[in-house]
Structures are given as structure tokens and as C-alpha cells.
CSV table of C-alpha atoms in Angstrom, one decimal:
chain,number,residue,atom,x,y,z
A,1,UNK,CA,-33.0,-22.2,-42.9
A,2,UNK,CA,-34.9,-22.0,-39.7
A,3,UNK,CA,-37.2,-24.7,-38.4
A,4,UNK,CA,-39.9,-22.1,-37.4
A,5,UNK,CA,-40.3,-18.6,-38.4
A,6,UNK,CA,-43.2,-16.6,-36.9
A,7,UNK,CA,-44.0,-13.0,-37.9
A,8,UNK,CA,-46.7,-10.8,-36.1
A,9,UNK,CA,-48.9,-14.0,-35.1
A,10,UNK,CA,-52.3,-13.3,-33.5
A,11,UNK,CA,-55.1,-15.4,-32.4
A,12,UNK,CA,-58.4,-14.1,-31.2
A,13,UNK,CA,-61.1,-16.2,-29.4
A,14,UNK,CA,-64.0,-13.9,-29.8
A,15,UNK,CA,-63.1,-10.6,-28.1
A,16,UNK,CA,-60.2,-12.2,-26.3
A,17,UNK,CA,-56.8,-12.0,-27.9
A,18,UNK,CA,-54.8,-14.9,-26.8
A,19,UNK,CA,-51.7,-14.2,-29.0
A,20,UNK,CA,-50.9,-10.8,-30.3
A,21,UNK,CA,-48.1,-9.7,-32.6
A,22,UNK,CA,-45.8,-12.5,-31.7
A,23,UNK,CA,-42.5,-13.1,-33.4
A,24,UNK,CA,-40.4,-16.3,-32.9
A,25,UNK,CA,-37.5,-18.0,-34.5
A,26,UNK,CA,-36.4,-21.6,-33.9
A,27,UNK,CA,-33.2,-22.7,-35.6
A,28,UNK,CA,-32.7,-26.2,-37.0
A,29,UNK,CA,-31.3,-28.4,-34.6
A,30,UNK,CA,-32.5,-26.4,-31.6
A,31,UNK,CA,-34.2,-27.5,-28.4
A,32,UNK,CA,-36.1,-24.4,-28.0
A,33,UNK,CA,-37.5,-23.8,-24.5
A,34,UNK,CA,-40.9,-22.0,-24.6
A,35,UNK,CA,-41.5,-20.2,-21.4
A,36,UNK,CA,-44.4,-18.3,-20.0
A,37,UNK,CA,-47.1,-18.0,-17.2
A,38,UNK,CA,-50.3,-20.0,-17.5
A,39,UNK,CA,-52.5,-18.2,-20.0
A,40,UNK,CA,-49.6,-16.4,-21.8
A,41,UNK,CA,-50.5,-18.0,-25.0
A,42,UNK,CA,-47.8,-20.9,-25.2
A,43,UNK,CA,-50.3,-23.7,-26.0
A,44,UNK,CA,-52.3,-21.7,-28.4
A,45,UNK,CA,-49.1,-20.9,-30.4
A,46,UNK,CA,-48.1,-24.5,-30.4
A,47,UNK,CA,-51.5,-25.5,-31.7
A,48,UNK,CA,-51.4,-23.1,-34.5
A,49,UNK,CA,-47.9,-24.2,-35.5
A,50,UNK,CA,-49.3,-27.7,-35.6
A,51,UNK,CA,-52.4,-26.6,-37.5
A,52,UNK,CA,-54.8,-27.7,-34.9
A,53,UNK,CA,-56.3,-24.2,-34.9
A,54,UNK,CA,-56.4,-21.5,-37.5
A,55,UNK,CA,-54.4,-18.4,-37.0
A,56,UNK,CA,-56.1,-15.0,-36.9
A,57,UNK,CA,-53.3,-12.9,-38.3
A,58,UNK,CA,-49.6,-12.9,-39.1
A,59,UNK,CA,-47.6,-15.8,-40.6
A,60,UNK,CA,-46.2,-19.2,-39.6
A,61,UNK,CA,-43.5,-20.6,-41.8
A,62,UNK,CA,-41.9,-24.1,-41.2
A,63,UNK,CA,-38.6,-24.8,-43.1
A,64,UNK,CA,-39.3,-21.9,-45.4
A,65,UNK,CA,-42.8,-22.8,-46.3
A,66,UNK,CA,-46.2,-21.7,-45.1
A,67,UNK,CA,-47.4,-24.0,-42.1
A,68,UNK,CA,-50.4,-25.1,-44.3
A,69,UNK,CA,-48.3,-26.7,-46.9
A,70,UNK,CA,-49.1,-30.4,-47.0
A,71,UNK,CA,-45.5,-31.3,-47.6
A,72,UNK,CA,-44.2,-29.3,-44.6
A,73,UNK,CA,-47.1,-30.6,-42.3
A,74,UNK,CA,-45.8,-34.0,-42.8
A,75,UNK,CA,-42.5,-33.0,-41.2
A,76,UNK,CA,-44.2,-31.9,-37.9
A,77,UNK,CA,-44.9,-34.4,-35.0
A,78,UNK,CA,-46.8,-33.0,-31.9
A,79,UNK,CA,-47.7,-33.9,-28.3
A,80,UNK,CA,-50.1,-31.3,-27.1
A,81,UNK,CA,-51.6,-31.8,-23.5
A,82,UNK,CA,-51.8,-35.6,-23.5
A,83,UNK,CA,-51.1,-38.7,-25.8
A,84,UNK,CA,-54.1,-39.9,-27.7
A,85,UNK,CA,-54.1,-43.5,-26.7
A,86,UNK,CA,-56.6,-46.1,-25.8
A,87,UNK,CA,-56.2,-46.9,-22.1
A,88,UNK,CA,-57.1,-50.6,-22.4
A,89,UNK,CA,-54.7,-51.3,-25.2
A,90,UNK,CA,-50.9,-52.0,-24.9
A,91,UNK,CA,-48.3,-49.5,-25.8
A,92,UNK,CA,-47.5,-51.5,-28.9
A,93,UNK,CA,-51.0,-51.8,-30.1
A,94,UNK,CA,-51.5,-48.0,-29.6
A,95,UNK,CA,-48.2,-47.4,-31.5
A,96,UNK,CA,-49.3,-49.7,-34.3
A,97,UNK,CA,-52.7,-48.0,-34.6
A,98,UNK,CA,-51.1,-44.5,-35.0
A,99,UNK,CA,-48.8,-46.0,-37.7
A,100,UNK,CA,-51.7,-47.3,-39.6
A,101,UNK,CA,-53.4,-43.7,-39.2
A,102,UNK,CA,-50.2,-42.3,-40.8
A,103,UNK,CA,-50.0,-44.9,-43.4
A,104,UNK,CA,-46.4,-45.6,-42.4
A,105,UNK,CA,-44.7,-48.4,-44.4
A,106,UNK,CA,-42.8,-51.1,-42.4
A,107,UNK,CA,-44.8,-50.1,-39.4
A,108,UNK,CA,-43.4,-52.7,-37.1
A,109,UNK,CA,-39.8,-51.6,-37.9
A,110,UNK,CA,-40.7,-48.1,-37.3
A,111,UNK,CA,-42.5,-48.5,-34.1
A,112,UNK,CA,-39.6,-50.6,-32.7
A,113,UNK,CA,-37.2,-47.8,-33.6
A,114,UNK,CA,-39.2,-45.0,-32.0
A,115,UNK,CA,-39.8,-46.9,-28.8
A,116,UNK,CA,-36.1,-47.6,-28.5
A,117,UNK,CA,-35.6,-43.8,-29.0
A,118,UNK,CA,-37.7,-43.0,-26.0
A,119,UNK,CA,-36.5,-46.0,-23.8
A,120,UNK,CA,-39.8,-47.8,-23.9
A,121,UNK,CA,-39.0,-50.9,-26.0
A,122,UNK,CA,-39.1,-53.0,-22.7
A,123,UNK,CA,-42.5,-51.8,-21.8
A,124,UNK,CA,-44.3,-52.3,-25.3
A,125,UNK,CA,-46.5,-55.0,-23.9
A,126,UNK,CA,-47.8,-53.0,-21.0
A,127,UNK,CA,-51.3,-51.6,-21.2
A,128,UNK,CA,-51.3,-47.8,-21.6
A,129,UNK,CA,-53.4,-47.3,-18.5
A,130,UNK,CA,-50.9,-49.2,-16.3
A,131,UNK,CA,-48.0,-46.9,-17.4
A,132,UNK,CA,-46.6,-44.4,-15.1
A,133,UNK,CA,-47.0,-40.6,-16.1
A,134,UNK,CA,-43.3,-40.5,-17.4
A,135,UNK,CA,-43.9,-43.6,-19.4
A,136,UNK,CA,-47.2,-42.1,-20.8
A,137,UNK,CA,-45.2,-39.1,-21.9
A,138,UNK,CA,-42.6,-41.0,-23.5
A,139,UNK,CA,-45.2,-43.0,-25.5
A,140,UNK,CA,-46.6,-39.7,-26.7
A,141,UNK,CA,-43.2,-38.6,-27.8
A,142,UNK,CA,-42.8,-41.9,-29.6
A,143,UNK,CA,-46.1,-41.3,-31.5
A,144,UNK,CA,-45.0,-37.9,-32.4
A,145,UNK,CA,-41.8,-39.4,-34.0
A,146,UNK,CA,-43.5,-41.7,-36.1
A,147,UNK,CA,-42.9,-40.9,-39.7
A,148,UNK,CA,-39.5,-39.3,-39.0
A,149,UNK,CA,-40.6,-35.7,-38.5
A,150,UNK,CA,-38.1,-32.9,-38.6
A,151,UNK,CA,-39.9,-30.8,-36.0
A,152,UNK,CA,-41.4,-31.8,-32.5
A,153,UNK,CA,-43.7,-29.7,-30.8
A,154,UNK,CA,-44.1,-30.7,-27.2
A,155,UNK,CA,-46.6,-29.2,-24.7
A,156,UNK,CA,-45.4,-29.6,-21.0
A,157,UNK,CA,-43.9,-33.2,-21.5
A,158,UNK,CA,-41.9,-32.8,-18.1
A,159,UNK,CA,-44.9,-32.2,-15.8
A,160,UNK,CA,-45.3,-34.7,-13.0
A,161,UNK,CA,-42.2,-36.6,-13.7
A,162,UNK,CA,-39.8,-37.9,-10.9
A,163,UNK,CA,-36.1,-37.2,-11.0
A,164,UNK,CA,-35.3,-40.3,-12.9
A,165,UNK,CA,-38.2,-39.6,-15.5
A,166,UNK,CA,-36.7,-36.1,-16.1
A,167,UNK,CA,-33.2,-37.6,-16.7
A,168,UNK,CA,-34.6,-40.0,-19.2
A,169,UNK,CA,-36.6,-37.2,-20.9
A,170,UNK,CA,-33.4,-35.0,-21.2
A,171,UNK,CA,-31.6,-37.8,-22.7
A,172,UNK,CA,-34.3,-38.5,-25.2
A,173,UNK,CA,-34.3,-34.8,-26.3
A,174,UNK,CA,-30.7,-34.7,-26.7
A,175,UNK,CA,-30.7,-37.9,-28.7
A,176,UNK,CA,-33.4,-36.5,-31.0
A,177,UNK,CA,-31.6,-33.4,-32.1
A,178,UNK,CA,-28.0,-34.7,-32.0
A,179,UNK,CA,-27.6,-35.1,-35.8
A,180,UNK,CA,-28.8,-31.5,-36.4
A,181,UNK,CA,-31.6,-32.5,-38.7
A,182,UNK,CA,-34.4,-32.2,-36.0
A,183,UNK,CA,-35.7,-29.4,-33.8
A,184,UNK,CA,-37.8,-29.5,-30.7
A,185,UNK,CA,-40.1,-26.8,-29.4
A,186,UNK,CA,-40.8,-27.5,-25.8
A,187,UNK,CA,-42.9,-25.7,-23.4
A,188,UNK,CA,-42.3,-26.2,-19.7
A,189,UNK,CA,-42.8,-24.6,-16.3
A,190,UNK,CA,-39.9,-26.6,-14.8
A,191,UNK,CA,-37.3,-24.1,-15.8
A,192,UNK,CA,-34.4,-25.8,-13.8
A,193,UNK,CA,-35.0,-28.9,-15.8
A,194,UNK,CA,-35.3,-27.0,-19.0
A,195,UNK,CA,-32.1,-25.1,-18.6
A,196,UNK,CA,-30.2,-28.4,-18.5
A,197,UNK,CA,-31.2,-29.2,-22.0
A,198,UNK,CA,-32.4,-26.1,-24.0
A,199,UNK,CA,-30.2,-24.6,-26.5
A,200,UNK,CA,-32.5,-21.6,-27.2
A,201,UNK,CA,-35.3,-19.8,-25.2
A,202,UNK,CA,-38.3,-17.7,-26.0
A,203,UNK,CA,-40.2,-15.9,-23.1
A,204,UNK,CA,-43.8,-15.1,-23.8
A,205,UNK,CA,-46.1,-12.8,-21.8
A,206,UNK,CA,-49.7,-11.8,-22.4
A,207,UNK,CA,-49.3,-13.4,-25.9
A,208,UNK,CA,-46.1,-11.4,-26.9
A,209,UNK,CA,-42.7,-12.5,-27.1
A,210,UNK,CA,-40.5,-10.4,-24.6
A,211,UNK,CA,-37.3,-12.1,-25.1
A,212,UNK,CA,-35.4,-14.7,-27.3
A,213,UNK,CA,-32.0,-15.8,-26.7
A,214,UNK,CA,-29.4,-18.8,-27.0
A,215,UNK,CA,-28.2,-20.6,-23.9
A,216,UNK,CA,-24.9,-18.7,-24.2
A,217,UNK,CA,-26.7,-15.4,-24.3
A,218,UNK,CA,-28.6,-16.4,-21.2
A,219,UNK,CA,-25.5,-17.4,-19.4
A,220,UNK,CA,-24.0,-13.9,-20.3
A,221,UNK,CA,-27.1,-12.2,-19.1
A,222,UNK,CA,-27.5,-13.9,-15.8
A,223,UNK,CA,-26.1,-11.8,-12.9
A,224,UNK,CA,-23.5,-13.2,-10.6
A,225,UNK,CA,-24.0,-12.7,-6.8
A,226,UNK,CA,-22.0,-13.3,-3.5
A,227,UNK,CA,-23.7,-15.9,-1.2
A,228,UNK,CA,-22.6,-16.1,2.4
A,229,UNK,CA,-23.4,-17.2,6.0
A,230,UNK,CA,-22.1,-15.4,9.1
A,231,UNK,CA,-22.1,-15.9,12.8
A,232,UNK,CA,-24.5,-13.1,13.3
A,233,UNK,CA,-26.9,-13.3,10.2
A,234,UNK,CA,-29.3,-10.5,11.3
A,235,UNK,CA,-26.5,-8.0,11.9
A,236,UNK,CA,-24.8,-9.2,8.6
A,237,UNK,CA,-27.9,-8.5,6.7
A,238,UNK,CA,-28.5,-5.1,8.2
A,239,UNK,CA,-24.9,-4.1,7.6
A,240,UNK,CA,-24.8,-5.3,4.0
A,241,UNK,CA,-28.2,-3.5,3.4
A,242,UNK,CA,-26.6,-0.2,4.3
A,243,UNK,CA,-23.8,-0.5,1.8
A,244,UNK,CA,-25.3,-2.7,-1.0
A,245,UNK,CA,-28.5,-2.0,-3.1
A,246,UNK,CA,-29.8,-5.5,-3.3
A,247,UNK,CA,-29.3,-8.0,-0.5
A,248,UNK,CA,-31.7,-11.0,-0.1
A,249,UNK,CA,-32.0,-14.2,1.9
A,250,UNK,CA,-32.3,-17.3,-0.2
A,251,UNK,CA,-34.2,-20.6,0.5
A,252,UNK,CA,-31.0,-22.3,1.8
A,253,UNK,CA,-30.5,-19.5,4.4
A,254,UNK,CA,-27.6,-17.7,2.6
A,255,UNK,CA,-27.4,-13.9,2.2
A,256,UNK,CA,-27.1,-12.9,-1.4
A,257,UNK,CA,-25.3,-9.7,-2.5
A,258,UNK,CA,-26.3,-8.8,-6.1
A,259,UNK,CA,-24.2,-5.7,-6.5
A,260,UNK,CA,-20.9,-5.8,-8.5
A,261,UNK,CA,-18.3,-6.6,-5.9
A,262,UNK,CA,-15.9,-9.2,-4.7
A,263,UNK,CA,-16.1,-11.9,-2.0
A,264,UNK,CA,-13.0,-10.4,-0.5
A,265,UNK,CA,-14.6,-7.0,-0.2
A,266,UNK,CA,-17.6,-8.4,1.4
A,267,UNK,CA,-15.6,-10.4,4.0
A,268,UNK,CA,-13.5,-7.4,4.8
A,269,UNK,CA,-16.4,-5.1,5.2
A,270,UNK,CA,-18.3,-7.4,7.5
A,271,UNK,CA,-15.0,-8.3,9.6
A,272,UNK,CA,-14.4,-4.5,10.0
A,273,UNK,CA,-17.8,-4.1,11.5
A,274,UNK,CA,-17.5,-7.1,13.8
A,275,UNK,CA,-19.2,-9.9,11.8
A,276,UNK,CA,-17.3,-13.1,11.1
A,277,UNK,CA,-18.2,-14.9,7.8
A,278,UNK,CA,-18.4,-18.6,8.0
A,279,UNK,CA,-19.1,-19.6,4.4
A,280,UNK,CA,-19.0,-17.6,1.2
A,281,UNK,CA,-19.1,-18.3,-2.5
A,282,UNK,CA,-19.7,-16.6,-5.9
A,283,UNK,CA,-22.4,-17.9,-8.2
A,284,UNK,CA,-24.9,-17.0,-10.9
A,285,UNK,CA,-28.5,-16.8,-11.0
A,286,UNK,CA,-30.3,-19.6,-13.2
A,287,UNK,CA,-33.1,-19.4,-15.7
A,288,UNK,CA,-35.8,-19.4,-13.1
A,289,UNK,CA,-34.5,-16.5,-11.3
A,290,UNK,CA,-33.7,-14.7,-14.6
A,291,UNK,CA,-37.3,-15.3,-15.8
A,292,UNK,CA,-38.7,-14.2,-12.3
A,293,UNK,CA,-36.6,-10.8,-12.7
A,294,UNK,CA,-37.9,-10.4,-16.2
A,295,UNK,CA,-41.6,-10.8,-15.1
A,296,UNK,CA,-40.9,-8.2,-12.5
A,297,UNK,CA,-39.5,-5.8,-14.9
A,298,UNK,CA,-36.0,-6.3,-13.7
A,299,UNK,CA,-32.9,-6.4,-16.0
């Protein structure tokens, strides 16, 4: 059984179609990275999954049942846009209020448990307004975890976090799904960070799903390349451009050769043409470059 099964989903806002014919499958136990440009329909899709806005067409099934089923609705926790907290109250008081809203028995015990899960037990006495952005995001996830939901829907929870905050968030995600009973649907523009934790991906464009894959399938699809530096970089690029179809300079100043070749062949070719290679390595493109290529219509 899958956590989410979406078929031919659509959403119209007047004459504008925000989501059109979307299909998506999120397996149980997955951390599903939901990727797309601003305005591609990610947040709208997540809101429909959470029941915050009605669907215009198609179907959303959660754990085999329609997403409007009361029983299955209780298995969904969400953080869309920002945590709904009172700034002047402490983290603890905000959590207890949410527990009361959800009629959770043994509220104190449950709040302690979820705050530990998101590494916030030491900040329970802090006023929410005094928390850092990363702490606020973790409070929002803790709220979404109240009631032991099977599915978490998180909209851009990594935005604005520093390196340590991102590391903690990755640990939190991994801990949440480690027993295989929970799934996470998480949208993010920080593709390098998402790649460190996601097990599955869905790429949406103009309201349509254009690619779904596992992390293993992404790795197999990512092209390898030769990266090098030479004593005469301009000459090296001109020479390589004459013999290979795609040669680019990356942000670190390396020349990248994307054609199917070997490092030895590239070094030999440049040496025979009077250019000495000083550094060379073979690597693979990551999720961010794969996504960029896909948006440009590349393979």
C-alpha cells in the first residue's frame, strides 16, 4: 500500500489552472522530495492532500482511502508555509494548545516526545518569537507530529536554515521514517540538501508531473563528466570544444567534458596538442544539475 496515490489531479482558481492532470505516488516509508519552480503547483498540491482546499478533478487517495475520509485525515500532519503559533507564548504552551485542539490524551507526555524527536526539548521554555527560524520550523514539525500521524506534508521546511539547522533537519527526517511506518512529502528549492535525505523524487512543472524516480534511479540517470584544470585553460577549452560536443566551465573554474570518454583520453588529447593538465577527476552531476537539465529539455 502506498501513502499517497494521486490520479489526474486538477485544481482551478477561476480561469487559471494551477494543477492539471497530476499523477503522483509516494510509497510508505519514503522521504519524497517534491521539486518544481515557483508557481509550478507544489503548494497547491500539498494543500489539496491536506484537505485545506478542495480538488477540482481527479482523485487523492491516502493509504488506500479517499483523502476526505475522516479516519485517514487523522493520519496526516502538515506544515504548510509557516507554523501557526502565538508569538508571545512559549514553545511548550503553543504545543499544549495544539494538543488540546487535537484532543490528544496524555498531552504532556506526547508533547515531550515530539519535542525530543525534533531536538527542541531544551527550548520548550523559549517564547516562540525569540526562536531562530530553524527552531520555529522544528516547532512546526513537532506540531505536525502530534497524534502520531503516518504521513507528514512539509512545505519548504529547509528555507532560511543555516548549515547546522539543515543538518538537524536531515536527522529529524531520517528518524521520523526509520521504522518504515511514516512517510514524508517535502517540498524544497534546496536541491543539494534534499538529495542528502530523499529516497524518492517527483518533479512538477506547470502543474504536471514530468518525472518520478527513486534515489537509485536518479543516481543511474545522472551523467558522469570529466573535470579538469590545465596550464592554459583558454586553449584547453578551445581544443576540447573542437572534439567534444559539450564542454563547460563550472563555478570552481574546472572545465567539464560531458561526452562519454575517459580521463586518460582527455589528458592524452590535450598533451598531444601542447596543453598540460594539472588536475583531473571523474564525477557525476547532482540533483540540482539534473533538474536544471530537465527544465531545459535535456536528457
